[in-house]
PDB file of C-alpha atoms in Angstrom:
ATOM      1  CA  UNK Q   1       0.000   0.000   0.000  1.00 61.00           C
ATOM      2  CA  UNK Q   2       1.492   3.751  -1.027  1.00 59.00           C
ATOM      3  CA  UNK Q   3       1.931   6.013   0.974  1.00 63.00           C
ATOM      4  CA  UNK Q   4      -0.715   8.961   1.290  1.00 68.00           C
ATOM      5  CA  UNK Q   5       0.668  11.552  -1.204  1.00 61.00           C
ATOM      6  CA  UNK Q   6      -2.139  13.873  -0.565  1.00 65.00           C
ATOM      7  CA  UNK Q   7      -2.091  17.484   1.083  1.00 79.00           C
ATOM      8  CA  UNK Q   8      -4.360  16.875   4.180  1.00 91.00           C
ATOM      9  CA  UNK Q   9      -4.469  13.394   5.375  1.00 95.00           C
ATOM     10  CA  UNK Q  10      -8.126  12.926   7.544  1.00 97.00           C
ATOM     11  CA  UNK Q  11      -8.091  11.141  10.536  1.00 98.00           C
ATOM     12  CA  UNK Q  12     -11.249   9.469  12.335  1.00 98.00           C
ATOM     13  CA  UNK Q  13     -10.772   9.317  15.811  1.00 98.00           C
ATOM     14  CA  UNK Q  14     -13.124   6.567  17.259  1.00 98.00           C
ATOM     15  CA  UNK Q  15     -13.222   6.042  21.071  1.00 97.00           C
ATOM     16  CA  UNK Q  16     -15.930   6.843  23.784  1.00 96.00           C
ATOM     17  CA  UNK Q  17     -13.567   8.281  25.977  1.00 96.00           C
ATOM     18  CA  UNK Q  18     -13.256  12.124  24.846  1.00 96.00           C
ATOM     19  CA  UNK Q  19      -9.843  12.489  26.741  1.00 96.00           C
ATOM     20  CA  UNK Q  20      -8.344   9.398  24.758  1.00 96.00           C
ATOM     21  CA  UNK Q  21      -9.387  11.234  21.238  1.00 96.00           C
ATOM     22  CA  UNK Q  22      -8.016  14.655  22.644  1.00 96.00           C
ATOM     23  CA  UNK Q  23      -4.944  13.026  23.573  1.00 96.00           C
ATOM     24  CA  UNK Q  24      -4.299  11.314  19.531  1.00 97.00           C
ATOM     25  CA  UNK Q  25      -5.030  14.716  18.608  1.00 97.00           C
ATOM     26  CA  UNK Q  26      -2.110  16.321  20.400  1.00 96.00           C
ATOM     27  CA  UNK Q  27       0.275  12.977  19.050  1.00 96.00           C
ATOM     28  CA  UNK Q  28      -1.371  14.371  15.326  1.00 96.00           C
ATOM     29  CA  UNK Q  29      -0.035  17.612  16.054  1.00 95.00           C
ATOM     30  CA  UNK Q  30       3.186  16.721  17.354  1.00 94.00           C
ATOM     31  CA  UNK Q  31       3.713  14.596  14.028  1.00 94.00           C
ATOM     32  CA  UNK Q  32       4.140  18.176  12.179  1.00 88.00           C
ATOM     33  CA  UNK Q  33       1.227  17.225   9.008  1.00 90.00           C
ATOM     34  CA  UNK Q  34      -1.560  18.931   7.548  1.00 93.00           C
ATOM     35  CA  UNK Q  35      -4.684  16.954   8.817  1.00 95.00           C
ATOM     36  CA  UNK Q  36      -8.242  17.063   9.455  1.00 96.00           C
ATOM     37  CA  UNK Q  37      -9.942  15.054  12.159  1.00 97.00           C
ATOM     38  CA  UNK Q  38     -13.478  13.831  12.608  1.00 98.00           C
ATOM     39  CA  UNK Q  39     -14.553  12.424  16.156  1.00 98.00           C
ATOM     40  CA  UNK Q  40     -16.953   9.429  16.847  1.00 97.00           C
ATOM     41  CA  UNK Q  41     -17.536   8.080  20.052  1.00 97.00           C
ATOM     42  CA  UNK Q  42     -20.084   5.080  19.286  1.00 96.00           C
ATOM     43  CA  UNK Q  43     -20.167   2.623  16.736  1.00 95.00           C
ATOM     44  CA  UNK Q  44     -22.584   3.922  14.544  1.00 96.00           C
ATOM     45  CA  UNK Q  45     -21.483   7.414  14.421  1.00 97.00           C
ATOM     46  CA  UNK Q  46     -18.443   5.716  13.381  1.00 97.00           C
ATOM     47  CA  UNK Q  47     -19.698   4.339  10.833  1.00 96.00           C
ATOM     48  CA  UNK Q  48     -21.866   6.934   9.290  1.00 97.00           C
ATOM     49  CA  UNK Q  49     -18.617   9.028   8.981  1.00 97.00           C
ATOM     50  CA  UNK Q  50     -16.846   6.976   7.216  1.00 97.00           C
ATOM     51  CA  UNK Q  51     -19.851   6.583   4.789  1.00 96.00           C
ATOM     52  CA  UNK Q  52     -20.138  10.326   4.475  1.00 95.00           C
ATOM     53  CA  UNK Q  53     -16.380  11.458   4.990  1.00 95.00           C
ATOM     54  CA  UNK Q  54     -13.259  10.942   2.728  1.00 94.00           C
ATOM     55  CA  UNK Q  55     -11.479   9.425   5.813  1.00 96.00           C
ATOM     56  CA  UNK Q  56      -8.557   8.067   5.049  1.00 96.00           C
ATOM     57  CA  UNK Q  57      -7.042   6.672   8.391  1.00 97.00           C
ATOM     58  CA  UNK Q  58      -9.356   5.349  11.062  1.00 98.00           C
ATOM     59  CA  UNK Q  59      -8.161   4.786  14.531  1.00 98.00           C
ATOM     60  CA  UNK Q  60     -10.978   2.789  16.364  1.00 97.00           C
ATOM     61  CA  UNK Q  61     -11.163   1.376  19.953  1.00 95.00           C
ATOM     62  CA  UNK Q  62     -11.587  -2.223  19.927  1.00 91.00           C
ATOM     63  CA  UNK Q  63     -14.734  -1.988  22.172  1.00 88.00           C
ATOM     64  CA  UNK Q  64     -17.212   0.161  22.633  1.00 92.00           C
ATOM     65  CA  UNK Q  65     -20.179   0.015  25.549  1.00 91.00           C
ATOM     66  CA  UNK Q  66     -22.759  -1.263  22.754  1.00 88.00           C
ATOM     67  CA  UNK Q  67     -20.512  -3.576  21.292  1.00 85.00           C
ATOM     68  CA  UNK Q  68     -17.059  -5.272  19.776  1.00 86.00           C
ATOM     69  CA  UNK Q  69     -15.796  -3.079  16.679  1.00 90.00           C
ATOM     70  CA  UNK Q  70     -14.947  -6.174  15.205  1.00 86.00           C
ATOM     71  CA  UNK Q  71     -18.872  -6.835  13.816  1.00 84.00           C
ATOM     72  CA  UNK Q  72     -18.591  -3.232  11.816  1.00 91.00           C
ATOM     73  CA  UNK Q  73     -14.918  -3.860   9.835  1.00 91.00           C
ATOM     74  CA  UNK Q  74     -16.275  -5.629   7.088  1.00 89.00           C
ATOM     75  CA  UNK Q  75     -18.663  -2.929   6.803  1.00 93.00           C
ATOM     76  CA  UNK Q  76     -16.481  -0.323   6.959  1.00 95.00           C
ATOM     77  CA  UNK Q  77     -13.747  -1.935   4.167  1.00 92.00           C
ATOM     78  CA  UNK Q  78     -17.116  -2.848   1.655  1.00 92.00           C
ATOM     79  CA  UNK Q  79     -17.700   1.388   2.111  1.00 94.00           C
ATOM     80  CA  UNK Q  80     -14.778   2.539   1.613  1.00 94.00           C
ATOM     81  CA  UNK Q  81     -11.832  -0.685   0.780  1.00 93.00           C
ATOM     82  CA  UNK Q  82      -8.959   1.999   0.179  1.00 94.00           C
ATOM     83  CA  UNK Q  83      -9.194   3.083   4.384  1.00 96.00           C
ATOM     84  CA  UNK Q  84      -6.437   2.177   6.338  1.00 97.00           C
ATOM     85  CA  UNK Q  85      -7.436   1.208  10.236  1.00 97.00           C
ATOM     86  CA  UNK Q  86      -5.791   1.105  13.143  1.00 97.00           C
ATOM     87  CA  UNK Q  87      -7.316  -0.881  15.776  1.00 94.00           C
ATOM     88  CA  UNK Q  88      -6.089   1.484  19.213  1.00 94.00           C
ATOM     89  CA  UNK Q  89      -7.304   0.011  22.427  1.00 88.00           C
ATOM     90  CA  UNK Q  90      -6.485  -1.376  25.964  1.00 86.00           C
ATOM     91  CA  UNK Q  91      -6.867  -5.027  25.038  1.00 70.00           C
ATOM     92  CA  UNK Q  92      -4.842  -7.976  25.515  1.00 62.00           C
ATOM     93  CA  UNK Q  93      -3.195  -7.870  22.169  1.00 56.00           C
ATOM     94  CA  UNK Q  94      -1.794 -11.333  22.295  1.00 60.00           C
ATOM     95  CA  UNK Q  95      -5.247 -12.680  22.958  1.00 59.00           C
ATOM     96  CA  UNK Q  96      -7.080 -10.100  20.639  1.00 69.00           C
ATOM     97  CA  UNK Q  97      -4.474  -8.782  17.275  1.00 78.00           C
ATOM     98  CA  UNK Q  98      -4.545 -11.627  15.253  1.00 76.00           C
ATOM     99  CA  UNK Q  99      -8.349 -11.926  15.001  1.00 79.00           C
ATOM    100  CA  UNK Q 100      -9.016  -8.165  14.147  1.00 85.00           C
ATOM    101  CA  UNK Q 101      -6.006  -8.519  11.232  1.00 83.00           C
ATOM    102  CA  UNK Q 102      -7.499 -11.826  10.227  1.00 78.00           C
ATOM    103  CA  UNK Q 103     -10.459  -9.111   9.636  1.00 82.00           C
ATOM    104  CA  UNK Q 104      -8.835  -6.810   7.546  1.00 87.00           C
ATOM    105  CA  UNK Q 105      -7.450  -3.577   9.814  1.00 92.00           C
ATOM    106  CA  UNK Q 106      -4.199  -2.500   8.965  1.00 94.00           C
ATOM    107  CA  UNK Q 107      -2.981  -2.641  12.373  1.00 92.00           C
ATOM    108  CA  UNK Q 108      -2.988  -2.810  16.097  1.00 91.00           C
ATOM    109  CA  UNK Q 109      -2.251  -1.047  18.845  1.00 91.00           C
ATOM    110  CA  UNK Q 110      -1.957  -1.213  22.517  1.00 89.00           C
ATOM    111  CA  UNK Q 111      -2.848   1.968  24.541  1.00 91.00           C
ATOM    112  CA  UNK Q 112      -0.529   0.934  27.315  1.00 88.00           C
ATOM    113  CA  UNK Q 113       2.262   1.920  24.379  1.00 89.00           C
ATOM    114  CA  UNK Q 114       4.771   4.621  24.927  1.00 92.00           C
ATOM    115  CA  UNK Q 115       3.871   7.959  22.780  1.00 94.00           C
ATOM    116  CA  UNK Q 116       6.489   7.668  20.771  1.00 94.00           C
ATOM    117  CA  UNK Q 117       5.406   4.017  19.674  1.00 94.00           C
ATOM    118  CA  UNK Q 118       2.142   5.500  19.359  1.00 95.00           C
ATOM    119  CA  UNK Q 119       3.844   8.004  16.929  1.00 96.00           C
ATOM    120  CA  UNK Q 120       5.684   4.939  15.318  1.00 95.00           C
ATOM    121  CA  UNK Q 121       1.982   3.813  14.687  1.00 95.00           C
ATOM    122  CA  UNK Q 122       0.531   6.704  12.792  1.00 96.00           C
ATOM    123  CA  UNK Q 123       3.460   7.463  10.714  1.00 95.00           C
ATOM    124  CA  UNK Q 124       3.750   3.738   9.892  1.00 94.00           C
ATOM    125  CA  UNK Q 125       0.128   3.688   8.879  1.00 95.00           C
ATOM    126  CA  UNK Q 126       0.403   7.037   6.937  1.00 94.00           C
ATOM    127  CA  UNK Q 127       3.343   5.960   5.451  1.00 93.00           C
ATOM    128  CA  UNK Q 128       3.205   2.088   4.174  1.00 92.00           C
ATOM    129  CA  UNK Q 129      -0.212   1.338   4.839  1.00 93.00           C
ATOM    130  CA  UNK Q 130       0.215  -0.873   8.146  1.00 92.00           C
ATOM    131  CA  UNK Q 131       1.520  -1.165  11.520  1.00 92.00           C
ATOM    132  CA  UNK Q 132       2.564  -4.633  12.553  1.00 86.00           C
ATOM    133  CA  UNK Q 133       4.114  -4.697  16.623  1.00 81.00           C
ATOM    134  CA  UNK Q 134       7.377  -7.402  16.649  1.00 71.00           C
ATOM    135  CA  UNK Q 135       4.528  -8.793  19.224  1.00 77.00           C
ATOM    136  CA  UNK Q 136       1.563  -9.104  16.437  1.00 73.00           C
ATOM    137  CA  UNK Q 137       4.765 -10.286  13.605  1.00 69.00           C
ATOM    138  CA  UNK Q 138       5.436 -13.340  16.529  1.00 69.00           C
ATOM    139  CA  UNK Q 139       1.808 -14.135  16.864  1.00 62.00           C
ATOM    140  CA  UNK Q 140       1.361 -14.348  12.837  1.00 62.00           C
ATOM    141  CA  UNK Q 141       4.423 -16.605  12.582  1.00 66.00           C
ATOM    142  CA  UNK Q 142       3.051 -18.882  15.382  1.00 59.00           C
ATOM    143  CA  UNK Q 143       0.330 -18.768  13.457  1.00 52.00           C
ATOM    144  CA  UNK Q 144       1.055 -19.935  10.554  1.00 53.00           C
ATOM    145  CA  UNK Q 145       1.240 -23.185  12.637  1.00 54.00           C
ATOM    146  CA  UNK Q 146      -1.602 -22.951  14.993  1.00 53.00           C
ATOM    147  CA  UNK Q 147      -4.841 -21.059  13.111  1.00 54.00           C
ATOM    148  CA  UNK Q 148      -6.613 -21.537  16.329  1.00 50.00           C
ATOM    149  CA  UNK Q 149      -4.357 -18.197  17.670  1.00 49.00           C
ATOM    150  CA  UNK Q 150      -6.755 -16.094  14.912  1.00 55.00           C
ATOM    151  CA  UNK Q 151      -9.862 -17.401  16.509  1.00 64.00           C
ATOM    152  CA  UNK Q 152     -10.442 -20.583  19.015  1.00 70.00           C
ATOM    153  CA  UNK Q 153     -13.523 -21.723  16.126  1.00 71.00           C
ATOM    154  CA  UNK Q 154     -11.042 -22.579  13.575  1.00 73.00           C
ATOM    155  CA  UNK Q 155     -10.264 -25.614  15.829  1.00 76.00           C
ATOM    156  CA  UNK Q 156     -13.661 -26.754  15.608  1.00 82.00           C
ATOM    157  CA  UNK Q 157     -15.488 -29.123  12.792  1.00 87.00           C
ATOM    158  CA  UNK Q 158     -18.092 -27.773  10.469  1.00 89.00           C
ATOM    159  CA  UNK Q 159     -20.729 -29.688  12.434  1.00 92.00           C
ATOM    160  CA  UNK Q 160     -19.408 -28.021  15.908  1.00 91.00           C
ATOM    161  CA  UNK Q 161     -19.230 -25.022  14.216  1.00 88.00           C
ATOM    162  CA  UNK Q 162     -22.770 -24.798  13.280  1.00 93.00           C
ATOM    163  CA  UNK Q 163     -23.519 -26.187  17.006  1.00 94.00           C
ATOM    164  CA  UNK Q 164     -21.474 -23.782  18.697  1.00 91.00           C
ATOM    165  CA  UNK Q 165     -23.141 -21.081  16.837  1.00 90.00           C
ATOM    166  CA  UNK Q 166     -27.045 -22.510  17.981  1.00 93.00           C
ATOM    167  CA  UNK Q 167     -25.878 -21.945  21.548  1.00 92.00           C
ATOM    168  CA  UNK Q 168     -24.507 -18.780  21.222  1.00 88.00           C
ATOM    169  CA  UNK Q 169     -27.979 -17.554  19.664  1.00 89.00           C
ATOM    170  CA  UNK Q 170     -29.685 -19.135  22.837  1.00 91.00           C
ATOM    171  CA  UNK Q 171     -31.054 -22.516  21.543  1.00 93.00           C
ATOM    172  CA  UNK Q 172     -31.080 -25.841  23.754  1.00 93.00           C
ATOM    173  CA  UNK Q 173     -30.256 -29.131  23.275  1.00 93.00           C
ATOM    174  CA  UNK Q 174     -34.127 -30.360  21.716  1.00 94.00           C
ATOM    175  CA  UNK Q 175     -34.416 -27.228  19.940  1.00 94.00           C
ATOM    176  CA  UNK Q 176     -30.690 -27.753  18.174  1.00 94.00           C
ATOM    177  CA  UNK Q 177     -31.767 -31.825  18.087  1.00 94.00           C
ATOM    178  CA  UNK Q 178     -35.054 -30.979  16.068  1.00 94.00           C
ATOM    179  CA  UNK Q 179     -33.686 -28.185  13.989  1.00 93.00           C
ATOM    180  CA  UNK Q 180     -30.630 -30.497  12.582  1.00 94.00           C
ATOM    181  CA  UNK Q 181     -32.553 -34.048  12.741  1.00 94.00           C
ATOM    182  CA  UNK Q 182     -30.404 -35.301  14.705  1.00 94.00           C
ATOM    183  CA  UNK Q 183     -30.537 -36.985  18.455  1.00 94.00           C
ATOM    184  CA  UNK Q 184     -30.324 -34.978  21.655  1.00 94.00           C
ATOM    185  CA  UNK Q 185     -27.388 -37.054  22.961  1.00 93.00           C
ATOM    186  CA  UNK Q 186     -25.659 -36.517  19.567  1.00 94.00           C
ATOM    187  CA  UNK Q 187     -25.810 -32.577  20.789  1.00 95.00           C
ATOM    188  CA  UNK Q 188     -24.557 -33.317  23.841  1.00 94.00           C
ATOM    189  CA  UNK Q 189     -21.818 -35.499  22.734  1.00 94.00           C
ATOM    190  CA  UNK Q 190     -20.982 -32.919  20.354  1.00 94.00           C
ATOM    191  CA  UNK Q 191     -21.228 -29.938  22.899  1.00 94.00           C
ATOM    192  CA  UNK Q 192     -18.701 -31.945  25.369  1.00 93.00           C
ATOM    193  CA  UNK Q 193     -16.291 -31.788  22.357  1.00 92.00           C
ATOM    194  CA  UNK Q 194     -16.561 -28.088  21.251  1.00 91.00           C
ATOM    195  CA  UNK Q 195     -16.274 -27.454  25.499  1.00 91.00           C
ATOM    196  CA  UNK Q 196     -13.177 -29.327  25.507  1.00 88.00           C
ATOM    197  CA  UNK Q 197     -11.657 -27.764  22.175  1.00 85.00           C
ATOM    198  CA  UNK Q 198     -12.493 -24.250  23.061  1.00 82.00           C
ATOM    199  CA  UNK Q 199     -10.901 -24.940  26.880  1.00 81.00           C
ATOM    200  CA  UNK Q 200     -14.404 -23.901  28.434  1.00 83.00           C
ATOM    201  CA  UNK Q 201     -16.982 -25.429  30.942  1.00 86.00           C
ATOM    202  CA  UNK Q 202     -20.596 -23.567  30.592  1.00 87.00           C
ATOM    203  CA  UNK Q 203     -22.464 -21.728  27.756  1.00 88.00           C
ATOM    204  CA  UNK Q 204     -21.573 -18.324  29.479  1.00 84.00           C
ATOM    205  CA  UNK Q 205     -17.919 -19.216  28.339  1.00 81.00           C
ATOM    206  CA  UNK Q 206     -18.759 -19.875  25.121  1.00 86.00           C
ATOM    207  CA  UNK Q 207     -21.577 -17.198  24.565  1.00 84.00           C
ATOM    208  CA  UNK Q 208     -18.577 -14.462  25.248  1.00 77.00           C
ATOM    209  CA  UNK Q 209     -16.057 -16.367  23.133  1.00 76.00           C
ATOM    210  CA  UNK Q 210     -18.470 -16.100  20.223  1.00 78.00           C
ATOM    211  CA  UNK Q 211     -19.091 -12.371  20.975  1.00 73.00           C
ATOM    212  CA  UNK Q 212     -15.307 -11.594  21.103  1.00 66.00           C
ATOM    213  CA  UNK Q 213     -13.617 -14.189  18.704  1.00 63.00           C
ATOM    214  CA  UNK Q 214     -16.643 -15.648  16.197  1.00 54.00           C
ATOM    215  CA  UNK Q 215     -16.600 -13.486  12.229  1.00 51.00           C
ATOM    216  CA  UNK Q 216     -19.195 -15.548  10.335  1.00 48.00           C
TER     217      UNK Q 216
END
């Protein structure tokens, strides 16, 4: 990806925390560009902007009180592919990086980062399109080797796949039996597996692993 050649590079600066947006802005002005910012602080005024804005760097907080950014990436890349995003945000990034590349942002950053990493960031993002940490590089490489780093459901069959997801809309064991054809103890049988593969012991587990890690 080229760098951005153009006179005023526009920033959106997504967060609900005011004070965390204020403080990029001051890291913006210490990097010594022309720029333009636009503030969201929800997911759908995020959204919207980049619909209605030429933004061409996004720097979105992983989470936000109504939900995981995660669901609105592909969204974002189908309204405007050419944005560059950088995912900036107090999660765990070794638990967390891989599975919002896997989904297309250019990079991601941890808030507990010194500034000038932070400034590292930006200009890395401005200037070749994406920001990988040496952390993030290790975690693709191991990768490589184990897909279940991206996201715990790559480990699981197509069948526990499509079980996993029933009980993460809320369905029981008849309702999943009847809706497949299949027998109840076959669900059960098949839920014991996807408990043990995904390292969990209740639905509440896997609920929030499906809210966090599942991209259908």
């Amino acid at each position: 990806m080229k760098k951005l050649d153009h006179k005023i590079i526009r920033f959106l600066l997504a967060d609900d925390h005011s004070l965390i947006r204020q403080g990029l802005v001051f890291i913006l002005e210490d990097l010594g560009m022309e720029y333009e910012v636009f503030h969201a602080s929800n997911l759908q005024q995020t959204v919207e902007l980049i619909s209605g804005q030429p933004i061409d760097i996004a720097i979105i907080d992983a989470h936000f009180p109504e939900g995981n950014s995660l669901a609105v990436i592909p969204e974002i890349k189908q309204l405007r592919p050419e944005i560059r995003i950088l995912i900036f945000t107090g999660i765990d990034e070794d638990v967390h990086a891989l599975k919002f590349i896997n989904a297309g942002v250019n990079g991601f950053l941890s808030k507990l980062n010194e500034e000038e990493e932070i400034k590292k960031a930006i200009t890395k993002i401005i200037t070749h399109g994406e920001y990988i940490s040496s952390k993030t590089q290790t975690l693709l490489m191991n990768s490589l080797h184990n897909r279940s780093l991206i996201s715990p459901f790559l480990s699981l069959t197509e069948r526990e796949l499509q079980i996993a997801e029933m009980y993460a809309e809320g369905l029981g064991n008849l309702e999943i039996a009847n809706r497949l054809d299949i027998k109840q103890n076959t669900v059960s049988t098949v839920k014991k597996r996807i408990f043990d593969k995904l390292q969990i012991d209740n639905l509440v587990e896997l609920i929030e692993l499906y809210k966090h890690h599942y991209q259908p």
